[in-house]
PDB file of C-alpha atoms in Angstrom:
ATOM      1  CA  UNK K 227       3.811 -17.653  50.994  1.00 40.00           C
ATOM      2  CA  UNK K 228       1.550 -19.076  48.513  1.00 41.00           C
ATOM      3  CA  UNK K 229       2.791 -22.491  47.022  1.00 44.00           C
ATOM      4  CA  UNK K 230       2.122 -22.434  43.231  1.00 53.00           C
ATOM      5  CA  UNK K 231       3.477 -23.081  39.966  1.00 84.00           C
ATOM      6  CA  UNK K 232       4.018 -19.358  39.651  1.00 89.00           C
ATOM      7  CA  UNK K 233       6.507 -19.099  42.758  1.00 88.00           C
ATOM      8  CA  UNK K 234       9.232 -20.211  40.377  1.00 89.00           C
ATOM      9  CA  UNK K 235       8.686 -17.681  38.282  1.00 94.00           C
ATOM     10  CA  UNK K 236       9.470 -14.696  40.559  1.00 91.00           C
ATOM     11  CA  UNK K 237       6.188 -12.811  40.500  1.00 94.00           C
ATOM     12  CA  UNK K 238       6.451 -12.268  43.892  1.00 92.00           C
ATOM     13  CA  UNK K 239       4.190 -13.271  47.209  1.00 92.00           C
ATOM     14  CA  UNK K 240       1.547 -10.770  46.526  1.00 92.00           C
ATOM     15  CA  UNK K 241       0.937 -11.564  42.958  1.00 94.00           C
ATOM     16  CA  UNK K 242       0.871 -15.495  43.819  1.00 93.00           C
ATOM     17  CA  UNK K 243      -1.173 -14.851  46.464  1.00 93.00           C
ATOM     18  CA  UNK K 244      -4.002 -13.129  44.221  1.00 94.00           C
ATOM     19  CA  UNK K 245      -3.492 -16.155  41.451  1.00 95.00           C
ATOM     20  CA  UNK K 246      -4.215 -18.290  44.078  1.00 93.00           C
ATOM     21  CA  UNK K 247      -7.294 -16.563  45.338  1.00 94.00           C
ATOM     22  CA  UNK K 248      -8.492 -16.120  41.600  1.00 94.00           C
ATOM     23  CA  UNK K 249      -7.855 -19.983  40.869  1.00 93.00           C
ATOM     24  CA  UNK K 250      -4.764 -20.004  38.633  1.00 93.00           C
ATOM     25  CA  UNK K 251      -2.630 -22.173  40.098  1.00 89.00           C
ATOM     26  CA  UNK K 252      -0.386 -23.597  36.995  1.00 94.00           C
ATOM     27  CA  UNK K 253       1.279 -21.075  34.722  1.00 96.00           C
ATOM     28  CA  UNK K 254       0.628 -22.001  31.056  1.00 95.00           C
ATOM     29  CA  UNK K 255       3.603 -22.609  28.297  1.00 95.00           C
ATOM     30  CA  UNK K 256       3.125 -19.168  27.008  1.00 95.00           C
ATOM     31  CA  UNK K 257       3.209 -17.789  30.646  1.00 95.00           C
ATOM     32  CA  UNK K 258       6.408 -19.993  31.481  1.00 95.00           C
ATOM     33  CA  UNK K 259       8.510 -18.707  28.289  1.00 95.00           C
ATOM     34  CA  UNK K 260       7.113 -14.940  28.586  1.00 95.00           C
ATOM     35  CA  UNK K 261       7.053 -14.031  32.367  1.00 96.00           C
ATOM     36  CA  UNK K 262      10.723 -14.595  32.842  1.00 95.00           C
ATOM     37  CA  UNK K 263      11.745 -12.651  29.802  1.00 95.00           C
ATOM     38  CA  UNK K 264       9.366  -9.405  30.301  1.00 95.00           C
ATOM     39  CA  UNK K 265      10.510  -9.547  34.024  1.00 95.00           C
ATOM     40  CA  UNK K 266      14.271  -9.078  32.833  1.00 94.00           C
ATOM     41  CA  UNK K 267      12.643  -6.038  30.512  1.00 92.00           C
ATOM     42  CA  UNK K 268      13.014  -7.445  27.325  1.00 93.00           C
ATOM     43  CA  UNK K 269      10.807  -6.758  24.493  1.00 92.00           C
ATOM     44  CA  UNK K 270       8.778  -9.722  23.205  1.00 91.00           C
ATOM     45  CA  UNK K 271       6.418 -10.499  20.590  1.00 89.00           C
ATOM     46  CA  UNK K 272       4.435 -13.828  21.316  1.00 88.00           C
ATOM     47  CA  UNK K 273       1.820 -15.681  19.578  1.00 87.00           C
ATOM     48  CA  UNK K 274      -0.354 -18.351  21.105  1.00 87.00           C
ATOM     49  CA  UNK K 275      -3.819 -19.593  20.331  1.00 86.00           C
ATOM     50  CA  UNK K 276      -6.644 -17.719  22.333  1.00 84.00           C
ATOM     51  CA  UNK K 277      -7.386 -18.951  25.448  1.00 88.00           C
ATOM     52  CA  UNK K 278      -3.670 -19.828  26.374  1.00 91.00           C
ATOM     53  CA  UNK K 279      -3.041 -17.042  29.027  1.00 93.00           C
ATOM     54  CA  UNK K 280      -1.572 -14.470  26.659  1.00 93.00           C
ATOM     55  CA  UNK K 281      -3.156 -11.562  28.341  1.00 94.00           C
ATOM     56  CA  UNK K 282      -1.647 -12.974  32.076  1.00 96.00           C
ATOM     57  CA  UNK K 283       1.547 -13.296  30.584  1.00 96.00           C
ATOM     58  CA  UNK K 284       2.012  -9.747  29.818  1.00 96.00           C
ATOM     59  CA  UNK K 285       0.111  -8.177  32.378  1.00 97.00           C
ATOM     60  CA  UNK K 286       1.327 -10.098  35.341  1.00 97.00           C
ATOM     61  CA  UNK K 287       5.331  -9.056  34.750  1.00 96.00           C
ATOM     62  CA  UNK K 288       4.130  -5.663  34.152  1.00 96.00           C
ATOM     63  CA  UNK K 289       2.322  -5.666  37.416  1.00 96.00           C
ATOM     64  CA  UNK K 290       5.420  -6.549  39.346  1.00 94.00           C
ATOM     65  CA  UNK K 291       6.702  -2.959  38.064  1.00 92.00           C
ATOM     66  CA  UNK K 292       3.904  -1.166  39.686  1.00 92.00           C
ATOM     67  CA  UNK K 293       5.657  -2.297  43.311  1.00 87.00           C
ATOM     68  CA  UNK K 294       8.456  -0.618  42.176  1.00 87.00           C
ATOM     69  CA  UNK K 295       8.330   3.429  42.578  1.00 86.00           C
ATOM     70  CA  UNK K 296       7.649   5.432  39.250  1.00 84.00           C
ATOM     71  CA  UNK K 297      10.645   7.100  37.555  1.00 81.00           C
ATOM     72  CA  UNK K 298       8.087   9.860  37.125  1.00 82.00           C
ATOM     73  CA  UNK K 299       5.799  11.931  38.958  1.00 85.00           C
ATOM     74  CA  UNK K 300       2.739  12.515  37.226  1.00 87.00           C
ATOM     75  CA  UNK K 301      -1.039  11.322  37.419  1.00 89.00           C
ATOM     76  CA  UNK K 302      -0.888   9.379  33.835  1.00 92.00           C
ATOM     77  CA  UNK K 303      -0.313   5.429  33.136  1.00 96.00           C
ATOM     78  CA  UNK K 304       2.782   3.297  33.923  1.00 96.00           C
ATOM     79  CA  UNK K 305       1.388   0.491  31.897  1.00 97.00           C
ATOM     80  CA  UNK K 306      -0.181   1.041  28.224  1.00 97.00           C
ATOM     81  CA  UNK K 307      -2.003  -2.003  26.792  1.00 97.00           C
ATOM     82  CA  UNK K 308      -3.190  -1.157  23.349  1.00 95.00           C
ATOM     83  CA  UNK K 309      -6.057  -3.738  21.603  1.00 94.00           C
ATOM     84  CA  UNK K 310      -7.721  -3.277  18.359  1.00 92.00           C
ATOM     85  CA  UNK K 311     -11.277  -3.725  19.950  1.00 92.00           C
ATOM     86  CA  UNK K 312     -13.683  -2.148  22.608  1.00 95.00           C
ATOM     87  CA  UNK K 313     -14.234  -5.932  23.600  1.00 95.00           C
ATOM     88  CA  UNK K 314     -11.033  -7.062  23.500  1.00 95.00           C
ATOM     89  CA  UNK K 315     -10.061  -3.393  25.801  1.00 96.00           C
ATOM     90  CA  UNK K 316     -12.869  -4.395  28.436  1.00 97.00           C
ATOM     91  CA  UNK K 317     -11.240  -7.927  28.923  1.00 96.00           C
ATOM     92  CA  UNK K 318      -7.760  -6.626  29.180  1.00 97.00           C
ATOM     93  CA  UNK K 319      -9.060  -4.283  31.614  1.00 98.00           C
ATOM     94  CA  UNK K 320     -10.910  -6.424  33.662  1.00 98.00           C
ATOM     95  CA  UNK K 321      -7.974  -8.781  33.893  1.00 97.00           C
ATOM     96  CA  UNK K 322      -5.804  -6.254  34.888  1.00 97.00           C
ATOM     97  CA  UNK K 323      -8.295  -5.391  37.867  1.00 97.00           C
ATOM     98  CA  UNK K 324      -8.303  -8.593  38.744  1.00 96.00           C
ATOM     99  CA  UNK K 325      -4.741  -9.485  38.720  1.00 96.00           C
ATOM    100  CA  UNK K 326      -3.862  -6.305  40.740  1.00 95.00           C
ATOM    101  CA  UNK K 327      -6.440  -6.680  43.124  1.00 90.00           C
ATOM    102  CA  UNK K 328      -4.089  -7.316  45.737  1.00 85.00           C
ATOM    103  CA  UNK K 329      -2.238  -4.356  45.278  1.00 91.00           C
ATOM    104  CA  UNK K 330      -2.500  -1.128  46.687  1.00 86.00           C
ATOM    105  CA  UNK K 331      -3.760   1.860  44.940  1.00 87.00           C
ATOM    106  CA  UNK K 332      -3.747   0.483  41.342  1.00 94.00           C
ATOM    107  CA  UNK K 333      -6.181   2.081  39.061  1.00 95.00           C
ATOM    108  CA  UNK K 334      -6.802   0.994  35.736  1.00 97.00           C
ATOM    109  CA  UNK K 335      -8.764   3.202  33.376  1.00 97.00           C
ATOM    110  CA  UNK K 336     -10.125   1.587  29.941  1.00 97.00           C
ATOM    111  CA  UNK K 337     -10.922   3.920  27.050  1.00 97.00           C
ATOM    112  CA  UNK K 338     -12.479   2.755  23.609  1.00 96.00           C
ATOM    113  CA  UNK K 339     -14.868   4.339  21.096  1.00 93.00           C
ATOM    114  CA  UNK K 340     -18.547   4.015  21.864  1.00 92.00           C
ATOM    115  CA  UNK K 341     -17.993   5.342  25.571  1.00 92.00           C
ATOM    116  CA  UNK K 342     -18.450   8.628  27.028  1.00 92.00           C
ATOM    117  CA  UNK K 343     -15.779  11.072  26.445  1.00 94.00           C
ATOM    118  CA  UNK K 344     -16.848  12.876  29.924  1.00 94.00           C
ATOM    119  CA  UNK K 345     -16.532   9.978  31.602  1.00 95.00           C
ATOM    120  CA  UNK K 346     -13.192   8.787  30.409  1.00 95.00           C
ATOM    121  CA  UNK K 347     -11.754  12.232  30.670  1.00 95.00           C
ATOM    122  CA  UNK K 348     -12.776  12.221  34.348  1.00 94.00           C
ATOM    123  CA  UNK K 349     -11.321   8.954  34.758  1.00 94.00           C
ATOM    124  CA  UNK K 350      -7.883  10.035  33.093  1.00 95.00           C
ATOM    125  CA  UNK K 351      -7.581  13.234  34.755  1.00 93.00           C
ATOM    126  CA  UNK K 352      -7.059  11.296  38.220  1.00 92.00           C
ATOM    127  CA  UNK K 353      -3.981   9.080  39.004  1.00 92.00           C
ATOM    128  CA  UNK K 354      -4.081   5.843  37.062  1.00 95.00           C
ATOM    129  CA  UNK K 355      -1.393   2.949  36.855  1.00 96.00           C
ATOM    130  CA  UNK K 356      -2.667   1.095  34.185  1.00 97.00           C
ATOM    131  CA  UNK K 357      -4.281   2.343  30.998  1.00 98.00           C
ATOM    132  CA  UNK K 358      -6.070  -0.021  28.271  1.00 98.00           C
ATOM    133  CA  UNK K 359      -7.341   1.803  25.037  1.00 97.00           C
ATOM    134  CA  UNK K 360      -8.419   1.232  21.428  1.00 94.00           C
ATOM    135  CA  UNK K 361      -6.242   3.020  18.631  1.00 92.00           C
ATOM    136  CA  UNK K 362      -8.904   5.596  17.588  1.00 91.00           C
ATOM    137  CA  UNK K 363     -10.030   6.889  21.115  1.00 94.00           C
ATOM    138  CA  UNK K 364      -6.329   6.985  22.307  1.00 95.00           C
ATOM    139  CA  UNK K 365      -5.418   9.177  19.561  1.00 93.00           C
ATOM    140  CA  UNK K 366      -8.631  11.482  20.560  1.00 94.00           C
ATOM    141  CA  UNK K 367      -7.494  11.765  23.676  1.00 95.00           C
ATOM    142  CA  UNK K 368      -3.855  12.213  23.146  1.00 94.00           C
ATOM    143  CA  UNK K 369      -4.746  15.098  20.648  1.00 94.00           C
ATOM    144  CA  UNK K 370      -7.362  16.555  22.837  1.00 93.00           C
ATOM    145  CA  UNK K 371      -4.155  16.489  25.648  1.00 92.00           C
ATOM    146  CA  UNK K 372      -6.117  14.284  28.079  1.00 93.00           C
ATOM    147  CA  UNK K 373      -3.397  11.635  28.471  1.00 93.00           C
ATOM    148  CA  UNK K 374       0.053  12.233  30.279  1.00 91.00           C
ATOM    149  CA  UNK K 375       2.568   9.822  28.906  1.00 94.00           C
ATOM    150  CA  UNK K 376       5.284  10.976  31.129  1.00 93.00           C
ATOM    151  CA  UNK K 377       5.752   8.271  33.592  1.00 93.00           C
ATOM    152  CA  UNK K 378       4.661   5.186  30.965  1.00 95.00           C
ATOM    153  CA  UNK K 379       7.100   2.055  31.262  1.00 94.00           C
ATOM    154  CA  UNK K 380       5.286  -0.627  29.497  1.00 95.00           C
ATOM    155  CA  UNK K 381       3.833  -0.615  26.242  1.00 95.00           C
ATOM    156  CA  UNK K 382       1.460  -3.579  25.029  1.00 95.00           C
ATOM    157  CA  UNK K 383       0.149  -4.184  21.960  1.00 91.00           C
ATOM    158  CA  UNK K 384      -2.324  -7.042  21.984  1.00 89.00           C
ATOM    159  CA  UNK K 385      -3.214  -8.154  18.811  1.00 83.00           C
ATOM    160  CA  UNK K 386      -0.750  -6.104  16.837  1.00 69.00           C
ATOM    161  CA  UNK K 387      -1.737  -7.906  13.603  1.00 70.00           C
ATOM    162  CA  UNK K 388      -5.208  -7.455  13.966  1.00 71.00           C
ATOM    163  CA  UNK K 389      -4.861  -3.830  14.221  1.00 71.00           C
ATOM    164  CA  UNK K 390      -2.629  -3.676  10.887  1.00 71.00           C
ATOM    165  CA  UNK K 391      -5.844  -5.637   9.402  1.00 71.00           C
ATOM    166  CA  UNK K 392      -8.208  -3.055  10.350  1.00 70.00           C
ATOM    167  CA  UNK K 393      -5.965  -0.168   8.572  1.00 67.00           C
ATOM    168  CA  UNK K 394      -4.053   1.096  11.916  1.00 64.00           C
ATOM    169  CA  UNK K 395      -0.893   0.850  10.424  1.00 58.00           C
ATOM    170  CA  UNK K 396      -0.441   4.249   9.402  1.00 65.00           C
ATOM    171  CA  UNK K 397      -1.607   5.413  12.764  1.00 61.00           C
TER     172      UNK K 397
END
C-alpha cells in the first residue's frame, strides 16, 4: 500500500497508488475537509480559491463509489459533473481520466457545446461511468433522448455560482 497523506482519508490503495503515480502526495485543506464528508454520502457546498484541489476533492470520493456495483444496470453515467464552460468541462474530464487511470472499465465522456453531436452521440451510446457536461449541451442531449440517467448516483455542480451568473438559473 502506498503511504501518503491520503491514506487516512479512506480512499483505498488503488486511488492512493494512482495519486502517488501522479505525484500528488498530500491532501489540501479543502480535500481534508470534503473527502470524508463525501465518502459518507453527505451533500456538500464548498468554496475555495482556484488551484486548491477542489476538483480532486469531489472526484476522488466519487471514484470510490465506482468500485462498488451499480444500483441499476444501464450504459449511462453513475457520476455527472456539470460545469459552466467547455474549458472547465475539459479540465474536469481530464482530471477524471487521470484519477481513474488505475481503475478497470471506467470511461469518462465529455459533452460540451462547440463539439460534434455525432461524436458525442456515439460516446453516449456506449457504457460510461462519468459524464462531464456543460448545461446547454447536456439539455440538448437530454431532450434528444441520448442520455440515460437511470444509474446516476452522484451529481457534482462545479462553479454553480458562475452558472447562475451566466443565466442558467431557470434551467
